[in-house]
PDB file of C-alpha atoms in Angstrom:
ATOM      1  CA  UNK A   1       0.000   0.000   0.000  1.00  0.00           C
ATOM      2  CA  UNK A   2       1.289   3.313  -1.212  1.00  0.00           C
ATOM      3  CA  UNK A   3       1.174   5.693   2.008  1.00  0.00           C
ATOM      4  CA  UNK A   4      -0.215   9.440   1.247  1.00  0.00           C
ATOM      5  CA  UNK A   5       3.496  10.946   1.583  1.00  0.00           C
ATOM      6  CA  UNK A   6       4.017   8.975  -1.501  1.00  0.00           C
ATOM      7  CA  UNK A   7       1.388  10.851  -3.716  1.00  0.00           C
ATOM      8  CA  UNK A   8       1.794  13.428  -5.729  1.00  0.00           C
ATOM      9  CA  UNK A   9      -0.880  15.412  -6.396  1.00  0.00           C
ATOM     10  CA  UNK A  10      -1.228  17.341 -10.049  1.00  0.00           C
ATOM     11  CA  UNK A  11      -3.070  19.575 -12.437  1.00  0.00           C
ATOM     12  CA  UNK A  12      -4.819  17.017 -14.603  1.00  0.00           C
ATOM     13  CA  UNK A  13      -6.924  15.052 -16.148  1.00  0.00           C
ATOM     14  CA  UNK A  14      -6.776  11.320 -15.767  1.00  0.00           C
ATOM     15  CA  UNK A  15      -8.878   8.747 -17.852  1.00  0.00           C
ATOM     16  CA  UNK A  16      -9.242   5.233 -17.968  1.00  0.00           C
ATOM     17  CA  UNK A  17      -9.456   4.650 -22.521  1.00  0.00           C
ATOM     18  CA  UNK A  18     -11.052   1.430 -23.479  1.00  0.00           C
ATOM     19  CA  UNK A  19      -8.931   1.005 -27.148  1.00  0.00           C
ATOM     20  CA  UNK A  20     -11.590  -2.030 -27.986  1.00  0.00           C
ATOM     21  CA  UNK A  21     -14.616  -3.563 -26.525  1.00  0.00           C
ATOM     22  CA  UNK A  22     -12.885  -6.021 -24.041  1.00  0.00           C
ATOM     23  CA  UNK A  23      -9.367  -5.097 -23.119  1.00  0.00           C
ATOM     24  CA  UNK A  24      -7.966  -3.672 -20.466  1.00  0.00           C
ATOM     25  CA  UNK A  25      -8.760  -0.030 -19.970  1.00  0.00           C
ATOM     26  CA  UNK A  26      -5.389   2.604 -20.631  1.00  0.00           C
ATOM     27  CA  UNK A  27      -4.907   5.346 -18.251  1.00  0.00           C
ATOM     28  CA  UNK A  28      -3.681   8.721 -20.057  1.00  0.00           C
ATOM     29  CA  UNK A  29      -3.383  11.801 -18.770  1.00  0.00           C
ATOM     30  CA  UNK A  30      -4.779  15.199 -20.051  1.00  0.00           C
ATOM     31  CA  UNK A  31      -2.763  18.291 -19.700  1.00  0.00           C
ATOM     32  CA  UNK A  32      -2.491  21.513 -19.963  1.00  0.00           C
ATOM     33  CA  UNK A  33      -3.139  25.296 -18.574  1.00  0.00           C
ATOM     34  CA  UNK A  34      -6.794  26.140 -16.689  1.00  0.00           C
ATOM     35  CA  UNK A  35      -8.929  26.646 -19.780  1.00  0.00           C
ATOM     36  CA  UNK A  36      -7.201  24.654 -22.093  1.00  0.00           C
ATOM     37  CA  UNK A  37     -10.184  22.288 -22.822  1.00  0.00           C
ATOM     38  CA  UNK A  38      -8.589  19.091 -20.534  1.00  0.00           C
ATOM     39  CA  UNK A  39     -12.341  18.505 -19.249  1.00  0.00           C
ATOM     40  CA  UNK A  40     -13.968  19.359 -22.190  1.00  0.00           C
ATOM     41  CA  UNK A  41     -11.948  16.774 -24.286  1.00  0.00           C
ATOM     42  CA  UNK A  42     -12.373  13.870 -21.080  1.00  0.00           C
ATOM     43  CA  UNK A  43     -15.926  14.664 -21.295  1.00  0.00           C
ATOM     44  CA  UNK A  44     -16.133  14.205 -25.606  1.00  0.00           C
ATOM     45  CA  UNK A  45     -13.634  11.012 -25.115  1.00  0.00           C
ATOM     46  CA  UNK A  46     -16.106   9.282 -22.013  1.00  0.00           C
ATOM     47  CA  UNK A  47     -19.184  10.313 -23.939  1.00  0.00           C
ATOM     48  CA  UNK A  48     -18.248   9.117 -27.622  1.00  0.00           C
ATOM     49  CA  UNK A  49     -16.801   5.621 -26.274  1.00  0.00           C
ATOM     50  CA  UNK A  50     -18.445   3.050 -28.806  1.00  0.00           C
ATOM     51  CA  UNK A  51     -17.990   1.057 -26.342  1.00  0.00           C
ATOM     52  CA  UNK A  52     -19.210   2.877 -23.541  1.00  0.00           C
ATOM     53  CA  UNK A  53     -16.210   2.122 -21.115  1.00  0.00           C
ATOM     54  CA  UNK A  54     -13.678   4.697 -21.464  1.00  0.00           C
ATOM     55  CA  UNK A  55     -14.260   6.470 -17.820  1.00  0.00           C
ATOM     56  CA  UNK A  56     -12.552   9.578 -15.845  1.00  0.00           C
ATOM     57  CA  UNK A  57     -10.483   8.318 -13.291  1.00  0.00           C
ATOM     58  CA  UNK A  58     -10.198  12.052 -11.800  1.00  0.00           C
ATOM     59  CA  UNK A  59     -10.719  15.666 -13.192  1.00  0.00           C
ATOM     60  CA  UNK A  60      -8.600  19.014 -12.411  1.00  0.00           C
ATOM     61  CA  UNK A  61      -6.524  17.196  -9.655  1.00  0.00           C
ATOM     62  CA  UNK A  62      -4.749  13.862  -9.998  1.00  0.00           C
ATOM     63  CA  UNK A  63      -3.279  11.750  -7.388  1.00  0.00           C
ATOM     64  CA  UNK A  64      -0.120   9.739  -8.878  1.00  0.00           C
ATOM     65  CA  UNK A  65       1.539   6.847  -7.024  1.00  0.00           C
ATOM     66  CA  UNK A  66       5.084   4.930  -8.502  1.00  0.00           C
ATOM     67  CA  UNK A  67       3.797   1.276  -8.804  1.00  0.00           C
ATOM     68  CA  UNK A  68       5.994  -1.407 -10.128  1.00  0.00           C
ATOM     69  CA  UNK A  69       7.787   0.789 -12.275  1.00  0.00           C
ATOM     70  CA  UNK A  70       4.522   2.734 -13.613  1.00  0.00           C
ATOM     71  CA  UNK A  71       2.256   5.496 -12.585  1.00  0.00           C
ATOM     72  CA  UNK A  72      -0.922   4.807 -11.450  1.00  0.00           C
ATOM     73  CA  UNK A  73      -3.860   7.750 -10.898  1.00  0.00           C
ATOM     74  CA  UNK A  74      -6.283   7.848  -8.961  1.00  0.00           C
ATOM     75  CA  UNK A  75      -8.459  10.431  -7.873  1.00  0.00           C
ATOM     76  CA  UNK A  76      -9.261  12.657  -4.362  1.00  0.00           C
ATOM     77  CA  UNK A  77     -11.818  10.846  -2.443  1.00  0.00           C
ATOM     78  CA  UNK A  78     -13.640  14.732  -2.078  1.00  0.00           C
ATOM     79  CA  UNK A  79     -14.246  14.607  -6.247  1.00  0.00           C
ATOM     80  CA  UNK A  80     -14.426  11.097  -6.764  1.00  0.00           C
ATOM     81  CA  UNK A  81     -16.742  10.922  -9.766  1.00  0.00           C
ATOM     82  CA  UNK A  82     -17.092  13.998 -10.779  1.00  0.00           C
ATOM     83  CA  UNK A  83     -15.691  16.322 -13.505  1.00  0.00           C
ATOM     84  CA  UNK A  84     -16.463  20.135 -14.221  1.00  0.00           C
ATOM     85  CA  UNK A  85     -18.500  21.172 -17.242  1.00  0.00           C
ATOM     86  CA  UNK A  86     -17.605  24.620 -17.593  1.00  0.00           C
ATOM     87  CA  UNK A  87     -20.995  27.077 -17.412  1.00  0.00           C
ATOM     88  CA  UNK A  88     -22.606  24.420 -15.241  1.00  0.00           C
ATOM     89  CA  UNK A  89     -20.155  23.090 -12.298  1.00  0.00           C
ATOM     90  CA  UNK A  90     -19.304  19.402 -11.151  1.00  0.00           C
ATOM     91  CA  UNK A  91     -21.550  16.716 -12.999  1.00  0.00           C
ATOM     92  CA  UNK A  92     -21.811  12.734 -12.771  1.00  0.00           C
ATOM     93  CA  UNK A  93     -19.907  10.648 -14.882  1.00  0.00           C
ATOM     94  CA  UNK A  94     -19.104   7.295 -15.460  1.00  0.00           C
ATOM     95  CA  UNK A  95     -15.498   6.275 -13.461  1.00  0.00           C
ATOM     96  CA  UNK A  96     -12.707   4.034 -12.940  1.00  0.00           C
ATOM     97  CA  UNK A  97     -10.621   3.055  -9.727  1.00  0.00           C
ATOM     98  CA  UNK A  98      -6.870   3.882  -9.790  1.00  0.00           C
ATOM     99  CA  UNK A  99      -5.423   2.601 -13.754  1.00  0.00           C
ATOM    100  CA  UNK A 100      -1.857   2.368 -14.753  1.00  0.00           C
ATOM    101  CA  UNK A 101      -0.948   5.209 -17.396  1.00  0.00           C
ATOM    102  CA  UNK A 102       0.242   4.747 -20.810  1.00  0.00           C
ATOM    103  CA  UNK A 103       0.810   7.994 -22.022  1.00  0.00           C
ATOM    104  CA  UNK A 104       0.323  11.924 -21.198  1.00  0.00           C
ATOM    105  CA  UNK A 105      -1.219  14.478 -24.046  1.00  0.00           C
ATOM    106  CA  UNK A 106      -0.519  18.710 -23.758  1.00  0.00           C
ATOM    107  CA  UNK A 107      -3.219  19.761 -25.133  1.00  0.00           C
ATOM    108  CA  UNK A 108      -1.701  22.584 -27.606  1.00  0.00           C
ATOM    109  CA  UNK A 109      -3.198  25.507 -30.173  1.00  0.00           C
ATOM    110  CA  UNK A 110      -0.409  24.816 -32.651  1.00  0.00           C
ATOM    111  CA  UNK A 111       2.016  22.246 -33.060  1.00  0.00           C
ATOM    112  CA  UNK A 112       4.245  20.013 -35.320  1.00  0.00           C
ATOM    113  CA  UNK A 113       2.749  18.014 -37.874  1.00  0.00           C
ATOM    114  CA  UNK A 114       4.660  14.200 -36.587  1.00  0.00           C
ATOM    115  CA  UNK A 115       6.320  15.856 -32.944  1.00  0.00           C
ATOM    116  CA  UNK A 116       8.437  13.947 -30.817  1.00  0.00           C
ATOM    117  CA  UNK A 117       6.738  13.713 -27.371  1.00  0.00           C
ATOM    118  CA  UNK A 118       8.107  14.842 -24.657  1.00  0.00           C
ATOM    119  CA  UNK A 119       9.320  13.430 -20.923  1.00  0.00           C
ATOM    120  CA  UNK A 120       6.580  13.720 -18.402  1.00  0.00           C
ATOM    121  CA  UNK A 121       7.990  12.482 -15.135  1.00  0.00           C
ATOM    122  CA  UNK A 122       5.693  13.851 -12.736  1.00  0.00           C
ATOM    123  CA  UNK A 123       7.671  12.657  -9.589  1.00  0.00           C
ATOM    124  CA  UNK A 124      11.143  13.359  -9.008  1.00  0.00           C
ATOM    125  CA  UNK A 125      13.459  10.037  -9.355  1.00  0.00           C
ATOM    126  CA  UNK A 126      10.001   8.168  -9.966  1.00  0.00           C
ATOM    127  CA  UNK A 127       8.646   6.496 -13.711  1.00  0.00           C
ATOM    128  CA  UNK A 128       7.811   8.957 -16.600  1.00  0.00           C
ATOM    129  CA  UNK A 129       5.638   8.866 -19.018  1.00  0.00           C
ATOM    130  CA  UNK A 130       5.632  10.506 -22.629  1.00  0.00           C
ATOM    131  CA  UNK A 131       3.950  13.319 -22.874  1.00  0.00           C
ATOM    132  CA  UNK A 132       2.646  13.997 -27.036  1.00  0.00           C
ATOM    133  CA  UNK A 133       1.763  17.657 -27.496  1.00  0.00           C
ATOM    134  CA  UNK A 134      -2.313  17.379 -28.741  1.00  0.00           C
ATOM    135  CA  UNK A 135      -3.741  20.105 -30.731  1.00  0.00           C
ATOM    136  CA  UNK A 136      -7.075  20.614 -29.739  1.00  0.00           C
ATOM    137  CA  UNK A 137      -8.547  24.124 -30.129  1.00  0.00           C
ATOM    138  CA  UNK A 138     -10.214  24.313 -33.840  1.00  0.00           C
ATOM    139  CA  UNK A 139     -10.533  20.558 -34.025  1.00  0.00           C
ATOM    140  CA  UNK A 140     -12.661  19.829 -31.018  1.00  0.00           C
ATOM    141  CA  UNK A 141     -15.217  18.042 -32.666  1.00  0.00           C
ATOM    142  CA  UNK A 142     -12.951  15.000 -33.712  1.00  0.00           C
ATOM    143  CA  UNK A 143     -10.649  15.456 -30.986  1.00  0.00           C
ATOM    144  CA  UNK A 144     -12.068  12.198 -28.409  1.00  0.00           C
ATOM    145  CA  UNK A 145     -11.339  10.147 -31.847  1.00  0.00           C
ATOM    146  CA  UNK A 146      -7.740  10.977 -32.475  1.00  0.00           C
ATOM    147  CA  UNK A 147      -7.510  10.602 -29.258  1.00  0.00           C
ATOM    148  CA  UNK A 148      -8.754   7.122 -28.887  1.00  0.00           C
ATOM    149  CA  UNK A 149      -6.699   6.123 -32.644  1.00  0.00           C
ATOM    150  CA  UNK A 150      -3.213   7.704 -30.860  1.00  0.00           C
ATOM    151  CA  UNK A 151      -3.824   5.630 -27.951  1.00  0.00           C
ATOM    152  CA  UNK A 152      -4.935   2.314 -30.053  1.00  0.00           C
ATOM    153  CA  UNK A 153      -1.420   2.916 -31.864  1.00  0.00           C
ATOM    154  CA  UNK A 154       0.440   3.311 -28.313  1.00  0.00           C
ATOM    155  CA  UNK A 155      -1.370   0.387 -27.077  1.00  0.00           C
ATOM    156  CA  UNK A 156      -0.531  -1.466 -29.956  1.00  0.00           C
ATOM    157  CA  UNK A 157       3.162  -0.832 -29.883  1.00  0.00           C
ATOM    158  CA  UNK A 158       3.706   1.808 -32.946  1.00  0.00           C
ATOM    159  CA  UNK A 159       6.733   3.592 -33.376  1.00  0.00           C
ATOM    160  CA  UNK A 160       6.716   7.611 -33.168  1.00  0.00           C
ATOM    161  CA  UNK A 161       9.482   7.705 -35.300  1.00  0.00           C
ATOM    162  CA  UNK A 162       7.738   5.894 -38.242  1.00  0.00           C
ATOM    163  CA  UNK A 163       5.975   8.760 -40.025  1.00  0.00           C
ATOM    164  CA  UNK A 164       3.723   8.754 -42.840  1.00  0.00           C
ATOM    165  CA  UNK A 165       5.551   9.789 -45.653  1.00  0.00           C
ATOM    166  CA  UNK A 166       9.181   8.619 -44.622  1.00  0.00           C
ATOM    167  CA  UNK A 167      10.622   6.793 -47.878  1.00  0.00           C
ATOM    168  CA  UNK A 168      10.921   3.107 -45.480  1.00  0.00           C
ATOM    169  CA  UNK A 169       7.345   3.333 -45.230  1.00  0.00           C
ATOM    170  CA  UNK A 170       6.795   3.437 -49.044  1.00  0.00           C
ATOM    171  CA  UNK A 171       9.210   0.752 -49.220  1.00  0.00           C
ATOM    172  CA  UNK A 172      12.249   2.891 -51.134  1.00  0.00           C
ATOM    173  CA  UNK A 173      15.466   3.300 -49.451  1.00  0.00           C
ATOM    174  CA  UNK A 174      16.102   6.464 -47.736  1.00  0.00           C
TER     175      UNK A 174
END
């Protein structure tokens, strides 16, 4: 059992992805400046599940715990189920106990077309995660679904470095 001096406690959004109807669920993390849409986007992502599994683990503040080399969130007991819908205030929504994460996304106006993610290590000397900057301002309707196709690819062990148009995917030398 991880005592509470082991916690560290973060500006976030945590959710638990389903990436198909019957696997495990993937914990990612949502982040990004007050404002930036991190609710907004959990909110699309829970909502639009076709399989209506994915589920917040914990909105605006994130409890993270080093677990057998991984970081696990959970959320404060005090918000436990809920997550803010701006204009309204704290609503129900459908959750998940503490999940292992995968990945982390910054949610971003601009970025790179193919970026190299970053190193998110949220505890000092602890795991880290990478962090992929996510552009999500002017694309917010399909947002939850690149979302949920960048974390099938993660899932499903795919290469950042293999990009589209690179001459080894066409299958000429480089």
């Amino acid at each position: 059992m991880v005592s509470e001096a082991e916690k560290t406690l973060i500006h976030a959004v945590a959710l638990a992805a389903a990436v198909d109807a019957d696997g495990p669920l993937c914990g990612v993390l949502l982040l990004g400046e007050a404002g930036a849409g991190k609710s907004s986007l959990a909110l699309g992502f829970i909502e639009t599940c076709p399989w209506r599994r994915s589920a917040l683990i914990a909105d605006d503040a994130v409890l993270l715990a080093a677990k057998s080399g991984g970081l696990v969130a959970r959320a404060p007991q005090t918000i436990t189920g809920l997550i803010e819908i701006r204009g309204f205030g704290p609503a129900s929504v459908r959750t998940a106990p503490p999940t292992r994460l995968w990945a982390a996304f910054r949610l971003c106006d601009d970025g790179e077309r193919t970026p190299e993610p970053e190193v998110y290590a949220p505890i000092p000397g602890g795991p880290a995660l990478a962090a992929y900057p996510f552009r999500y301002h002017g694309e917010a309707a399909i947002a939850p679904h690149r979302l949920r196709r960048i974390i099938r690819s993660i899932v499903g062990g795919q290469n950042w470095r293999c990009r589209h148009d690179s001459r080894s995917h066409l299958g000429m030398a480089e």
